CSV table of C-alpha atoms and ligand atoms in Angstrom, one decimal:
chain,number,residue,atom,x,y,z
A,805,THR,CA,11.4,-7.5,0.8
A,806,ASN,CA,10.7,-3.4,0.5
A,807,ASP,CA,14.1,-2.9,-1.4
A,808,ASP,CA,12.6,-5.3,-3.5
A,809,ALA,CA,8.9,-3.5,-3.9
A,810,ALA,CA,11.0,-0.3,-4.3
A,811,ALA,CA,13.7,-1.3,-7.1
A,812,SER,CA,10.5,-2.4,-8.9
A,813,LYS,CA,8.8,0.3,-8.7
A,814,ARG,CA,11.6,2.8,-9.7
A,815,HIS,CA,12.1,0.6,-12.8
A,816,ALA,CA,8.1,1.2,-13.8
A,817,VAL,CA,8.8,4.6,-13.4
A,818,ARG,CA,11.8,4.8,-15.1
A,819,LEU,CA,9.5,2.7,-18.1
A,820,GLY,CA,7.0,5.7,-17.8
A,821,TYR,CA,3.6,3.3,-16.9
A,822,TYR,CA,3.1,6.0,-14.1
A,823,GLU,CA,4.8,9.3,-12.4
A,824,ASP,CA,6.5,9.0,-8.7
A,825,PRO,CA,9.4,12.1,-8.6
A,826,PHE,CA,10.9,10.6,-5.6
A,827,ILE,CA,11.6,6.9,-6.4
A,828,THR,CA,14.5,7.4,-7.1
A,829,ALA,CA,15.6,9.5,-3.7
A,830,VAL,CA,14.2,6.3,-1.6
A,831,SER,CA,15.4,3.5,-3.7
A,832,ARG,CA,19.0,2.6,-4.7
A,833,GLY,CA,20.8,3.5,-8.2
A,834,GLY,CA,18.7,6.7,-8.3
A,835,GLY,CA,21.4,8.1,-5.6
A,836,GLY,CA,18.5,6.6,-2.3
A,837,PHE,CA,19.4,4.1,0.0
A,838,ALA,CA,16.5,0.9,-0.3
A,839,GLY,CA,18.8,-1.5,-2.2
A,840,GLY,CA,16.9,-4.2,-4.4
A,841,GLY,CA,19.5,-3.7,-7.7
A,842,ASP,CA,19.0,-2.5,-10.5
A,843,ALA,CA,17.3,-5.5,-12.4
A,844,SER,CA,14.8,-5.2,-14.8
A,845,LYS,CA,11.4,-6.4,-13.7
A,846,PRO,CA,8.7,-8.4,-16.4
A,847,PRO,CA,6.0,-5.9,-17.2
A,848,GLU,CA,3.7,-8.5,-16.1
A,849,ILE,CA,5.4,-7.0,-12.9
A,850,SER,CA,5.5,-3.5,-14.0
A,851,ARG,CA,1.9,-3.9,-15.0
A,852,GLY,CA,1.3,-4.6,-11.9
A,853,TYR,CA,2.1,-1.7,-10.1
A,854,TRP,CA,1.2,0.2,-12.0
A,855,ALA,CA,-2.2,-0.6,-12.0
A,856,ARG,CA,-2.5,-0.7,-7.3
A,857,VAL,CA,-5.4,2.1,-7.1
A,858,VAL,CA,-3.3,2.9,-3.3
A,859,ASN,CA,0.1,3.0,-2.9
A,860,LEU,CA,0.6,2.3,0.4
A,861,GLY,CA,2.2,4.2,3.1
A,862,ALA,CA,5.0,1.5,4.5
A,863,GLY,CA,8.5,0.5,3.4
A,864,SER,CA,10.3,3.5,1.6
A,865,ASP,CA,6.4,4.3,-0.7
A,866,THR,CA,6.2,8.0,-1.5
A,867,THR,CA,2.6,8.3,-1.7
A,868,TYR,CA,2.7,11.7,1.0
A,869,MET,CA,5.1,13.0,-1.4
A,870,CYS,CA,3.4,12.2,-4.5
A,871,LEU,CA,0.0,13.7,-2.8
A,872,CYS,CA,1.5,16.8,-1.6
A,873,THR,CA,3.5,17.8,-4.7
A,874,SER,CA,0.3,16.9,-7.1
A,875,TRP,CA,-2.7,18.6,-5.6
A,876,PRO,CA,-0.6,21.4,-3.2
A,877,GLN,CA,-3.4,23.7,-2.2
A,878,ALA,CA,-6.3,20.5,-2.5
A,879,ASP,CA,-8.2,21.0,0.7
A,880,TRP,CA,-9.4,16.9,0.8
A,881,LEU,CA,-5.3,16.2,1.5
A,882,PRO,CA,-5.0,14.0,4.8
A,883,CYS,CA,-5.0,16.1,8.4
A,884,LYS,CA,-2.5,13.7,9.1
A,885,TRP,CA,-0.6,11.2,7.3
A,886,VAL,CA,2.1,8.2,9.2
A,887,ASP,CA,3.9,6.0,7.5
A,888,ALA,CA,4.3,3.1,9.6
A,889,ASP,CA,6.8,0.3,9.4
A,890,LEU,CA,9.5,-1.9,11.5
A,891,GLN,CA,12.0,0.6,13.0
A,892,ASP,CA,14.7,-1.0,9.9
A,893,ASN,CA,12.7,1.0,7.9
A,894,THR,CA,11.7,3.8,9.6
A,895,SER,CA,15.2,5.0,10.2
A,896,ARG,CA,16.5,4.6,6.7
A,897,LYS,CA,13.1,6.2,5.9
A,898,VAL,CA,13.7,9.4,8.0
A,899,LEU,CA,17.6,9.3,6.7
A,900,GLN,CA,16.1,9.5,3.6
A,901,VAL,CA,14.1,12.7,4.2
A,902,THR,CA,15.9,14.5,6.2
A,903,SER,CA,18.9,14.1,3.4
A,904,ASN,CA,17.2,15.3,0.6
A,905,ARG,CA,16.2,18.4,-0.2
A,906,GLN,CA,13.3,17.1,-2.8
A,907,LEU,CA,11.7,15.0,-0.3
A,908,LEU,CA,12.1,17.8,2.4
A,909,GLU,CA,10.3,20.1,0.5
A,910,ALA,CA,8.0,17.6,-0.8
A,911,ILE,CA,7.1,17.6,3.2
A,912,GLY,CA,6.5,21.0,3.7
A,913,GLY,CA,10.2,22.5,3.3
A,914,ASP,CA,10.9,25.4,5.9
A,915,GLU,CA,7.5,26.2,5.9
A,916,VAL,CA,6.7,22.9,9.0
A,917,ASP,CA,8.4,22.3,12.4
A,918,ILE,CA,10.8,18.6,12.0
A,919,VAL,CA,11.5,16.6,15.0
A,920,HIS,CA,12.8,13.6,14.4
A,921,ASN,CA,15.9,11.6,15.7
A,922,ARG,CA,16.8,8.2,14.7
A,923,HIS,CA,14.2,6.5,14.3
A,924,GLU,CA,10.9,8.8,14.0
A,925,LEU,CA,10.1,11.9,12.6
A,926,HIS,CA,7.6,14.3,12.9
A,927,ALA,CA,6.7,17.1,10.5
A,928,ASP,CA,3.1,17.7,11.4
A,929,PRO,CA,0.8,16.6,9.5
A,930,TYR,CA,3.1,13.5,8.1
A,931,HIS,CA,4.5,11.4,10.5
A,932,ILE,CA,7.2,8.4,9.8
A,933,VAL,CA,7.2,5.8,13.1
A,934,PRO,CA,8.5,2.6,14.2
A,935,ALA,CA,5.8,-0.1,14.7
A,936,ASP,CA,5.7,-3.7,15.0
A,937,LEU,CA,2.0,-4.3,13.4
A,938,ARG,CA,2.3,-7.9,15.7
A,939,ASP,CA,1.7,-5.3,18.9
A,940,PRO,CA,-1.9,-3.8,17.8
A,941,ALA,CA,-2.2,-2.2,21.1
A,942,ALA,CA,1.0,-0.7,21.2
A,943,VAL,CA,0.8,0.4,17.5
A,944,VAL,CA,-2.8,2.2,18.7
A,945,SER,CA,-0.6,4.0,21.3
A,946,THR,CA,2.1,5.2,19.5
A,947,LEU,CA,-0.9,7.2,16.9
A,948,ARG,CA,-2.4,8.5,19.4
A,949,SER,CA,0.6,8.9,21.7
A,950,SER,CA,3.3,10.1,19.5
A,951,CYS,CA,1.4,11.1,16.0
A,952,GLY,CA,-1.3,13.1,17.8
A,953,LEU,CA,-3.9,10.6,16.3
A,954,ASP,CA,-7.4,11.2,17.1
A,955,ALA,CA,-9.5,7.3,16.6
A,956,ASP,CA,-12.9,9.5,16.7
A,957,LEU,CA,-11.9,11.2,13.6
A,958,PRO,CA,-12.3,9.3,10.4
A,959,THR,CA,-9.3,7.8,9.2
A,960,ILE,CA,-8.1,5.6,6.1
A,961,PHE,CA,-5.3,2.2,6.6
A,962,LEU,CA,-3.5,1.3,4.0
A,963,ALA,CA,-1.8,-1.7,3.5
A,964,GLU,CA,0.2,-3.3,0.4
A,965,CYS,CA,1.9,-5.8,0.8
A,966,VAL,CA,2.4,-6.6,3.9
A,967,LEU,CA,-0.5,-8.4,6.0
A,968,VAL,CA,0.8,-11.4,3.9
A,969,TYR,CA,3.9,-11.2,6.3
A,970,LEU,CA,2.3,-11.4,9.6
A,971,PRO,CA,1.3,-14.3,11.5
A,972,VAL,CA,-2.7,-14.7,10.6
A,973,GLU,CA,-3.1,-14.6,14.2
A,974,SER,CA,-1.3,-11.2,14.8
A,975,SER,CA,-3.1,-10.0,11.0
A,976,GLU,CA,-6.0,-11.0,13.0
A,977,LYS,CA,-5.3,-9.4,16.5
A,978,LEU,CA,-4.1,-5.6,14.4
A,979,LEU,CA,-7.3,-5.2,12.1
A,980,ALA,CA,-9.9,-5.9,15.2
A,981,GLN,CA,-7.9,-3.5,17.5
A,982,LEU,CA,-8.1,-0.9,14.0
A,983,ALA,CA,-12.2,-2.3,13.5
A,984,ASN,CA,-12.6,-1.6,17.2
A,985,GLN,CA,-11.0,1.9,18.0
A,986,PHE,CA,-11.3,3.8,15.1
A,987,THR,CA,-14.8,3.7,14.4
A,988,LYS,CA,-15.5,5.5,11.2
A,989,SER,CA,-12.4,4.3,9.5
A,990,ALA,CA,-11.7,2.6,6.4
A,991,LEU,CA,-9.4,-0.1,5.4
A,992,LEU,CA,-8.0,-0.7,1.8
A,993,HIS,CA,-5.5,-3.6,1.7
A,994,TYR,CA,-3.3,-5.6,-1.5
A,995,GLU,CA,-2.1,-8.8,-1.2
A,996,GLN,CA,-1.6,-12.3,-2.2
A,997,VAL,CA,-4.7,-14.4,-2.9
A,998,ASN,CA,-5.8,-17.7,-4.4
A,999,LEU,CA,-2.7,-19.4,-3.2
A,1000,SER,CA,-4.4,-22.5,-2.7
A,1001,ASP,CA,-4.5,-23.3,-6.1
A,1002,ARG,CA,-1.9,-24.3,-8.3
A,1003,PHE,CA,-0.4,-21.2,-9.5
A,1004,GLY,CA,-0.4,-20.2,-6.1
A,1005,GLU,CA,1.2,-22.9,-4.6
A,1006,VAL,CA,4.4,-21.9,-7.6
A,1007,MET,CA,4.0,-18.1,-5.8
A,1008,LEU,CA,4.6,-19.3,-2.7
A,1009,SER,CA,7.3,-21.8,-3.8
A,1010,ASN,CA,8.9,-19.0,-5.7
A,1011,PHE,CA,8.5,-15.9,-2.5
A,1012,ARG,CA,10.4,-19.1,-0.3
A,1013,SER,CA,12.8,-20.4,-2.8
A,1014,ARG,CA,14.1,-16.5,-1.9
A,1015,GLY,CA,14.5,-17.0,1.6
A,1016,CYS,CA,10.7,-15.0,2.6
A,1017,ASP,CA,8.5,-17.1,4.0
A,1018,LEU,CA,4.9,-15.8,3.7
A,1019,ALA,CA,3.4,-16.8,7.0
A,1020,GLY,CA,-0.1,-15.1,6.1
A,1021,SER,CA,-0.9,-17.0,3.8
A,1022,ALA,CA,-3.1,-19.0,4.5
A,1023,ALA,CA,-5.5,-15.7,4.7
A,1024,CYS,CA,-4.7,-15.1,1.3
A,1025,ALA,CA,-5.7,-18.9,0.2
A,1026,SER,CA,-9.2,-17.6,-1.7
A,1027,GLU,CA,-10.5,-14.5,-2.1
A,1028,ASP,CA,-13.7,-15.3,0.2
A,1029,ALA,CA,-10.5,-16.6,3.2
A,1030,GLN,CA,-10.0,-12.4,2.7
A,1031,ARG,CA,-12.9,-11.2,3.2
A,1032,GLN,CA,-14.1,-13.6,6.3
A,1033,ARG,CA,-10.8,-12.4,8.4
A,1034,LEU,CA,-12.2,-9.2,7.8
A,1035,LEU,CA,-15.6,-9.7,8.9
A,1036,ARG,CA,-13.8,-11.6,11.7
A,1037,ALA,CA,-12.1,-8.7,12.5
A,1038,GLY,CA,-15.1,-7.0,13.4
A,1039,TRP,CA,-15.4,-4.3,10.3
A,1040,PRO,CA,-18.8,-4.3,9.7
A,1041,ALA,CA,-18.4,-4.4,6.1
A,1042,ALA,CA,-16.1,-5.6,3.4
A,1043,ALA,CA,-15.5,-6.4,-0.6
A,1044,VAL,CA,-12.8,-7.5,-2.2
A,1045,TRP,CA,-11.7,-8.0,-5.8
A,1046,THR,CA,-9.4,-9.8,-7.6
A,1047,MET,CA,-7.1,-7.5,-10.0
A,1048,ARG,CA,-7.9,-9.6,-12.7
A,1049,ARG,CA,-11.3,-7.5,-11.9
A,1050,VAL,CA,-9.9,-4.4,-11.0
A,1051,TYR,CA,-7.6,-4.1,-14.5
A,1052,ALA,CA,-11.5,-5.4,-16.0
A,1053,ALA,CA,-12.3,-2.2,-15.1
A,1054,LEU,CA,-9.6,-0.2,-15.8
A,1055,PRO,CA,-10.4,3.2,-18.5
A,1056,GLN,CA,-9.3,1.3,-21.6
A,1057,PRO,CA,-7.3,4.1,-23.1
A,1058,ALA,CA,-5.0,4.0,-20.1
A,1059,THR,CA,-4.7,0.4,-20.3
A,1060,ALA,CA,-4.1,0.5,-24.6
A,1061,ARG,CA,-1.3,3.5,-23.4
A,1062,VAL,CA,0.5,1.0,-20.1
A,1063,GLU,CA,0.5,-2.0,-22.8
A,1064,ARG,CA,2.0,-0.3,-26.0
A,1065,ILE,CA,5.0,0.3,-23.5
A,1066,GLU,CA,6.1,-3.3,-23.1
A,1067,MET,CA,4.3,-6.1,-25.2
A,1068,LEU,CA,4.1,-9.0,-23.4
A,1069,ASP,CA,5.4,-12.5,-24.1
A,1070,GLU,CA,1.7,-14.0,-23.0
A,1071,ARG,CA,-1.4,-12.1,-22.2
A,1072,GLU,CA,-2.6,-15.9,-20.2
A,1073,GLY,CA,0.3,-15.7,-17.8
A,1074,PHE,CA,-0.9,-11.8,-16.8
A,1075,ASP,CA,-3.7,-12.8,-16.4
A,1076,GLN,CA,-3.0,-15.6,-13.9
A,1077,LEU,CA,-0.9,-13.2,-12.1
A,1078,LEU,CA,-3.8,-10.9,-11.8
A,1079,GLU,CA,-5.5,-13.2,-10.3
A,1080,HIS,CA,-3.6,-14.0,-7.8
A,1081,TYR,CA,-3.6,-10.3,-6.3
A,1082,CYS,CA,-6.6,-8.8,-4.7
A,1083,ILE,CA,-7.5,-5.7,-3.5
A,1084,ALA,CA,-10.3,-5.7,-0.2
A,1085,TYR,CA,-11.5,-2.9,1.6
A,1086,ALA,CA,-13.7,-3.0,5.0
A,1087,ALA,CA,-15.1,-0.3,5.7
A,1088,SER,CA,-16.3,0.4,9.9
A,1089,SER,CA,-19.6,0.8,8.8
A,1090,PRO,CA,-21.9,-0.9,6.5
A,1091,PHE,CA,-21.8,-0.1,2.5
A,1092,PRO,CA,-24.5,2.3,1.5
A,1093,SER,CA,-27.1,0.2,-0.8
A,1094,GLU,CA,-26.2,2.0,-5.1
A,1095,PRO,CA,-29.1,3.9,-4.8
A,1096,ASP,CA,-28.3,5.1,-1.7
A,1097,LEU,CA,-24.9,6.2,-2.5
A,1098,ALA,CA,-26.2,8.2,-5.6
A,1099,ASN,CA,-28.2,9.8,-3.4
A,1100,ARG,CA,-25.5,10.8,-1.6
A,1101,LEU,CA,-23.2,12.2,-4.4
A,1102,ALA,CA,-25.0,14.0,-5.8
A,1103,SER,CA,-26.0,16.0,-2.7
A,1104,VAL,CA,-22.4,16.2,-2.7
A,1105,ARG,CA,-22.1,17.8,-6.1
B,2560,SAM,C1,7.3,-6.3,0.7
B,2560,SAM,S1,7.0,-4.8,1.5
B,2560,SAM,C2,6.1,-3.4,1.1
B,2560,SAM,C3,6.4,-1.9,1.2
B,2560,SAM,C4,5.6,-0.8,0.5
B,2560,SAM,N1,4.3,-0.8,1.3
B,2560,SAM,C5,5.5,-0.9,-0.7
B,2560,SAM,O1,4.7,-2.2,-1.4
B,2560,SAM,O2,6.1,-1.0,-1.4
B,2560,SAM,C6,6.9,-5.1,3.1
B,2560,SAM,C7,7.1,-4.4,4.6
B,2560,SAM,O3,6.2,-4.0,5.4
B,2560,SAM,C8,7.0,-4.6,6.9
B,2560,SAM,N2,6.6,-5.2,7.5
B,2560,SAM,C9,6.3,-6.5,7.5
B,2560,SAM,N3,6.7,-7.3,9.0
B,2560,SAM,C10,6.7,-6.5,9.1
B,2560,SAM,C11,5.7,-6.1,10.9
B,2560,SAM,N4,5.6,-6.8,11.8
B,2560,SAM,N5,5.3,-4.9,11.1
B,2560,SAM,C12,5.5,-3.7,10.3
B,2560,SAM,N6,5.7,-3.4,9.3
B,2560,SAM,C13,6.2,-4.8,8.8
B,2560,SAM,C14,8.3,-4.4,5.8
B,2560,SAM,O4,9.3,-4.0,6.8
B,2560,SAM,C15,8.7,-4.0,4.4
B,2560,SAM,O5,8.3,-2.7,4.0
């Protein structure tokens, strides 16, 4: 599934949907390692990738490298960044990063000490570590002991198309462990939603026919199911938006540019697809009221 995600991203970048100078280094077809073939993807898929607010830190994702090169001096860059995935994927990513000059330079080049073995890499502030998300206690222990993460510091967790592959009991345990251990944290999570309607059932059977059983699909039945899972896991605040709502809220010049890259046969199919993916946000403290938020923003400015 990671190879397919990487190939879809490479295709979207090649057509100009968004920029990611590192995607060819991590995805086969451009000298990279991840498979996924070079098949072109329908424009609905590319628009979906472009509209994602967050590219999550797993698989062949290159968000850290993109952030570092786009804003090399920014003081808001995180003081630690961890890409965690199953060992097969981290081994591949370690090989990609250590054997590619462009990726090495993006993570600090000669300026940082890079310690790595086949499965993990530590180039503080950047880390790649193997972690099975079905074992949350081990995940937290790895973050603390191998990456030096301080659970008392503000932390953002990103999960892009990942939780849906875990049984719901496992994703709930993981979410509970993160909410419980990281008391100043937020979670941004992107995956399928509304899978209980007819379109959702067809999506599920398409995944199944590609040999991909979505073990966590029950948590994706509706927006409420997604939200309730976060609340049940102990996150005090949680909100869910379908990608249709997110897309409609994006700046019009930006959507207009992307919609000129490739025409859609029909808009309805794209809207349906957007209706079946969501962004969920959870926070370890209740959301501020709108006036409170405005006051806080004013004091920062
Ligand atoms: C569809 S890919 C998404 C990759 C990346 N987040 C992206 O969107 O480009 C799903 C990822 O979830 C990872 N994954 C699935 N089950 C996992 C588990 N139990 N523990 C850790 N990672 C897992 C896979 O290895 C794969 O990299």
